[in-house]
C-alpha atoms as a PDB file:
ATOM      1  CA  UNK A   1       0.750  35.284 -36.748  1.00  0.00           C
ATOM      2  CA  UNK A   2      -2.464  33.602 -37.894  1.00  0.00           C
ATOM      3  CA  UNK A   3      -4.398  31.104 -35.785  1.00  0.00           C
ATOM      4  CA  UNK A   4      -6.670  28.800 -37.743  1.00  0.00           C
ATOM      5  CA  UNK A   5      -9.516  26.804 -36.207  1.00  0.00           C
ATOM      6  CA  UNK A   6     -10.046  28.922 -33.106  1.00  0.00           C
ATOM      7  CA  UNK A   7     -12.990  28.478 -30.713  1.00  0.00           C
ATOM      8  CA  UNK A   8     -13.983  31.306 -28.344  1.00  0.00           C
ATOM      9  CA  UNK A   9     -16.434  31.755 -25.491  1.00  0.00           C
ATOM     10  CA  UNK A  10     -16.916  34.686 -23.089  1.00  0.00           C
ATOM     11  CA  UNK A  11     -17.367  34.184 -19.356  1.00  0.00           C
ATOM     12  CA  UNK A  12     -20.862  35.692 -19.648  1.00  0.00           C
ATOM     13  CA  UNK A  13     -21.865  32.988 -22.156  1.00  0.00           C
ATOM     14  CA  UNK A  14     -21.589  30.320 -19.451  1.00  0.00           C
ATOM     15  CA  UNK A  15     -24.560  31.827 -17.613  1.00  0.00           C
ATOM     16  CA  UNK A  16     -26.744  31.161 -20.664  1.00  0.00           C
ATOM     17  CA  UNK A  17     -25.929  27.456 -20.877  1.00  0.00           C
ATOM     18  CA  UNK A  18     -28.430  24.757 -19.924  1.00  0.00           C
ATOM     19  CA  UNK A  19     -28.270  20.983 -19.350  1.00  0.00           C
ATOM     20  CA  UNK A  20     -28.764  20.240 -23.045  1.00  0.00           C
ATOM     21  CA  UNK A  21     -25.675  22.340 -23.848  1.00  0.00           C
ATOM     22  CA  UNK A  22     -23.734  20.382 -21.231  1.00  0.00           C
ATOM     23  CA  UNK A  23     -24.851  17.027 -22.687  1.00  0.00           C
ATOM     24  CA  UNK A  24     -23.964  18.093 -26.225  1.00  0.00           C
ATOM     25  CA  UNK A  25     -20.498  19.266 -25.160  1.00  0.00           C
ATOM     26  CA  UNK A  26     -19.876  15.820 -23.644  1.00  0.00           C
ATOM     27  CA  UNK A  27     -20.977  13.782 -26.651  1.00  0.00           C
ATOM     28  CA  UNK A  28     -18.334  11.866 -28.560  1.00  0.00           C
ATOM     29  CA  UNK A  29     -17.607  14.094 -31.549  1.00  0.00           C
ATOM     30  CA  UNK A  30     -18.614  17.504 -30.200  1.00  0.00           C
ATOM     31  CA  UNK A  31     -16.035  20.254 -29.882  1.00  0.00           C
ATOM     32  CA  UNK A  32     -15.538  21.951 -26.501  1.00  0.00           C
ATOM     33  CA  UNK A  33     -18.076  24.536 -25.449  1.00  0.00           C
ATOM     34  CA  UNK A  34     -17.807  27.686 -27.490  1.00  0.00           C
ATOM     35  CA  UNK A  35     -19.902  30.407 -29.024  1.00  0.00           C
ATOM     36  CA  UNK A  36     -17.617  31.568 -31.817  1.00  0.00           C
ATOM     37  CA  UNK A  37     -15.515  29.652 -34.326  1.00  0.00           C
ATOM     38  CA  UNK A  38     -13.109  31.075 -36.859  1.00  0.00           C
ATOM     39  CA  UNK A  39      -9.572  32.347 -37.215  1.00  0.00           C
ATOM     40  CA  UNK A  40      -7.506  35.079 -35.603  1.00  0.00           C
ATOM     41  CA  UNK A  41      -4.473  37.193 -36.316  1.00  0.00           C
ATOM     42  CA  UNK A  42      -2.024  38.594 -33.813  1.00  0.00           C
ATOM     43  CA  UNK A  43      -0.931  41.985 -35.075  1.00  0.00           C
ATOM     44  CA  UNK A  44       1.468  44.444 -33.456  1.00  0.00           C
ATOM     45  CA  UNK A  45      -1.091  46.159 -31.234  1.00  0.00           C
ATOM     46  CA  UNK A  46      -4.200  43.968 -31.317  1.00  0.00           C
ATOM     47  CA  UNK A  47      -5.622  40.475 -31.584  1.00  0.00           C
ATOM     48  CA  UNK A  48      -8.384  40.231 -34.186  1.00  0.00           C
ATOM     49  CA  UNK A  49     -10.792  37.318 -34.509  1.00  0.00           C
ATOM     50  CA  UNK A  50     -13.034  36.823 -37.533  1.00  0.00           C
ATOM     51  CA  UNK A  51     -15.551  34.055 -37.445  1.00  0.00           C
ATOM     52  CA  UNK A  52     -19.083  32.903 -36.851  1.00  0.00           C
ATOM     53  CA  UNK A  53     -21.342  33.466 -33.839  1.00  0.00           C
ATOM     54  CA  UNK A  54     -23.438  30.302 -33.583  1.00  0.00           C
ATOM     55  CA  UNK A  55     -25.808  31.889 -31.058  1.00  0.00           C
ATOM     56  CA  UNK A  56     -26.757  34.819 -33.308  1.00  0.00           C
ATOM     57  CA  UNK A  57     -26.120  32.928 -36.568  1.00  0.00           C
ATOM     58  CA  UNK A  58     -23.946  35.676 -38.038  1.00  0.00           C
ATOM     59  CA  UNK A  59     -20.372  36.574 -38.888  1.00  0.00           C
ATOM     60  CA  UNK A  60     -18.470  38.531 -36.240  1.00  0.00           C
ATOM     61  CA  UNK A  61     -15.230  40.364 -35.653  1.00  0.00           C
ATOM     62  CA  UNK A  62     -13.744  40.578 -32.158  1.00  0.00           C
ATOM     63  CA  UNK A  63     -10.799  42.879 -31.461  1.00  0.00           C
ATOM     64  CA  UNK A  64      -8.717  42.777 -28.283  1.00  0.00           C
ATOM     65  CA  UNK A  65      -6.167  45.573 -27.964  1.00  0.00           C
ATOM     66  CA  UNK A  66      -2.884  44.526 -26.420  1.00  0.00           C
ATOM     67  CA  UNK A  67      -2.754  47.444 -23.965  1.00  0.00           C
ATOM     68  CA  UNK A  68      -6.169  46.448 -22.505  1.00  0.00           C
ATOM     69  CA  UNK A  69      -5.165  42.839 -21.760  1.00  0.00           C
ATOM     70  CA  UNK A  70      -4.399  42.530 -18.054  1.00  0.00           C
ATOM     71  CA  UNK A  71      -3.848  38.782 -17.602  1.00  0.00           C
ATOM     72  CA  UNK A  72      -3.127  35.650 -19.598  1.00  0.00           C
ATOM     73  CA  UNK A  73      -3.753  32.231 -18.049  1.00  0.00           C
ATOM     74  CA  UNK A  74      -3.547  28.632 -19.286  1.00  0.00           C
ATOM     75  CA  UNK A  75      -5.770  26.261 -17.344  1.00  0.00           C
ATOM     76  CA  UNK A  76      -9.186  25.593 -15.932  1.00  0.00           C
ATOM     77  CA  UNK A  77     -10.846  27.905 -13.438  1.00  0.00           C
ATOM     78  CA  UNK A  78     -14.172  28.188 -11.625  1.00  0.00           C
ATOM     79  CA  UNK A  79     -15.947  29.408 -14.796  1.00  0.00           C
ATOM     80  CA  UNK A  80     -14.413  27.136 -17.433  1.00  0.00           C
ATOM     81  CA  UNK A  81     -13.947  24.054 -15.286  1.00  0.00           C
ATOM     82  CA  UNK A  82     -13.012  20.471 -16.148  1.00  0.00           C
ATOM     83  CA  UNK A  83     -16.664  19.643 -15.528  1.00  0.00           C
ATOM     84  CA  UNK A  84     -17.582  21.659 -18.637  1.00  0.00           C
ATOM     85  CA  UNK A  85     -15.750  19.471 -21.182  1.00  0.00           C
ATOM     86  CA  UNK A  86     -14.944  15.927 -22.164  1.00  0.00           C
ATOM     87  CA  UNK A  87     -11.266  14.850 -22.436  1.00  0.00           C
ATOM     88  CA  UNK A  88     -10.214  17.687 -20.134  1.00  0.00           C
ATOM     89  CA  UNK A  89      -7.041  15.908 -19.019  1.00  0.00           C
ATOM     90  CA  UNK A  90      -5.448  16.294 -22.439  1.00  0.00           C
ATOM     91  CA  UNK A  91      -5.727  20.066 -22.888  1.00  0.00           C
ATOM     92  CA  UNK A  92      -6.523  23.342 -21.090  1.00  0.00           C
ATOM     93  CA  UNK A  93      -8.220  26.557 -22.272  1.00  0.00           C
ATOM     94  CA  UNK A  94      -6.476  29.924 -22.530  1.00  0.00           C
ATOM     95  CA  UNK A  95      -8.123  32.700 -20.526  1.00  0.00           C
ATOM     96  CA  UNK A  96      -7.570  36.327 -21.427  1.00  0.00           C
ATOM     97  CA  UNK A  97      -8.602  38.985 -18.925  1.00  0.00           C
ATOM     98  CA  UNK A  98      -9.056  42.465 -20.345  1.00  0.00           C
ATOM     99  CA  UNK A  99     -10.600  45.848 -19.646  1.00  0.00           C
ATOM    100  CA  UNK A 100     -13.361  46.756 -22.052  1.00  0.00           C
ATOM    101  CA  UNK A 101     -13.834  50.495 -22.282  1.00  0.00           C
ATOM    102  CA  UNK A 102     -15.166  52.244 -19.207  1.00  0.00           C
ATOM    103  CA  UNK A 103     -16.345  49.127 -17.383  1.00  0.00           C
ATOM    104  CA  UNK A 104     -14.859  48.690 -13.936  1.00  0.00           C
ATOM    105  CA  UNK A 105     -14.965  44.896 -13.915  1.00  0.00           C
ATOM    106  CA  UNK A 106     -12.624  43.012 -16.219  1.00  0.00           C
ATOM    107  CA  UNK A 107     -14.024  40.689 -18.868  1.00  0.00           C
ATOM    108  CA  UNK A 108     -12.800  37.185 -19.652  1.00  0.00           C
ATOM    109  CA  UNK A 109     -12.580  35.384 -22.947  1.00  0.00           C
ATOM    110  CA  UNK A 110     -11.537  31.740 -23.364  1.00  0.00           C
ATOM    111  CA  UNK A 111      -9.694  30.354 -26.395  1.00  0.00           C
ATOM    112  CA  UNK A 112      -9.299  26.824 -27.734  1.00  0.00           C
ATOM    113  CA  UNK A 113      -6.955  26.499 -30.692  1.00  0.00           C
ATOM    114  CA  UNK A 114      -6.936  23.582 -33.163  1.00  0.00           C
ATOM    115  CA  UNK A 115      -9.051  21.199 -31.124  1.00  0.00           C
ATOM    116  CA  UNK A 116      -8.895  17.618 -32.461  1.00  0.00           C
ATOM    117  CA  UNK A 117     -10.861  15.495 -29.929  1.00  0.00           C
ATOM    118  CA  UNK A 118      -7.980  14.877 -27.509  1.00  0.00           C
ATOM    119  CA  UNK A 119      -5.585  17.774 -27.910  1.00  0.00           C
ATOM    120  CA  UNK A 120      -5.215  21.425 -28.866  1.00  0.00           C
ATOM    121  CA  UNK A 121      -2.381  23.747 -29.799  1.00  0.00           C
ATOM    122  CA  UNK A 122      -3.169  25.939 -26.783  1.00  0.00           C
ATOM    123  CA  UNK A 123       0.282  25.575 -25.224  1.00  0.00           C
ATOM    124  CA  UNK A 124       1.931  26.911 -28.379  1.00  0.00           C
ATOM    125  CA  UNK A 125      -0.607  29.734 -28.683  1.00  0.00           C
ATOM    126  CA  UNK A 126      -0.186  30.580 -24.993  1.00  0.00           C
ATOM    127  CA  UNK A 127       3.588  30.904 -25.442  1.00  0.00           C
ATOM    128  CA  UNK A 128       3.126  33.084 -28.545  1.00  0.00           C
ATOM    129  CA  UNK A 129       0.671  35.323 -26.672  1.00  0.00           C
ATOM    130  CA  UNK A 130       3.096  35.650 -23.726  1.00  0.00           C
ATOM    131  CA  UNK A 131       5.839  36.843 -26.066  1.00  0.00           C
ATOM    132  CA  UNK A 132       3.427  39.211 -27.835  1.00  0.00           C
ATOM    133  CA  UNK A 133       2.323  40.741 -24.524  1.00  0.00           C
ATOM    134  CA  UNK A 134       5.857  41.184 -23.141  1.00  0.00           C
END
């Protein structure tokens, strides 16, 4: 399965945000907060994202292995809250919790699929990810 027009941000990226970032994410035609934009594929044993890192101004590849994913969640939380985005009543981010190597604490990555100012295809992607993980 291929996911076009995917936006991604890590939980650690929220700590680097300032008030200007918040204002920009609430302006009329801005997409939701994100660091990466691109496309992803769901393969049999891993999720692979290829896109652009706007913070480092370079192309990136992010791989999440299915066996390291420990939780899938659709909705806002204390990190990616409704306060962070405009039009938050029309869509919700997908949060993936996973173990990254030898680190004890899990990491979190947030996905927004096919954002178009008032909606996303996150519900469909969430259902596809649930089936893939089962």
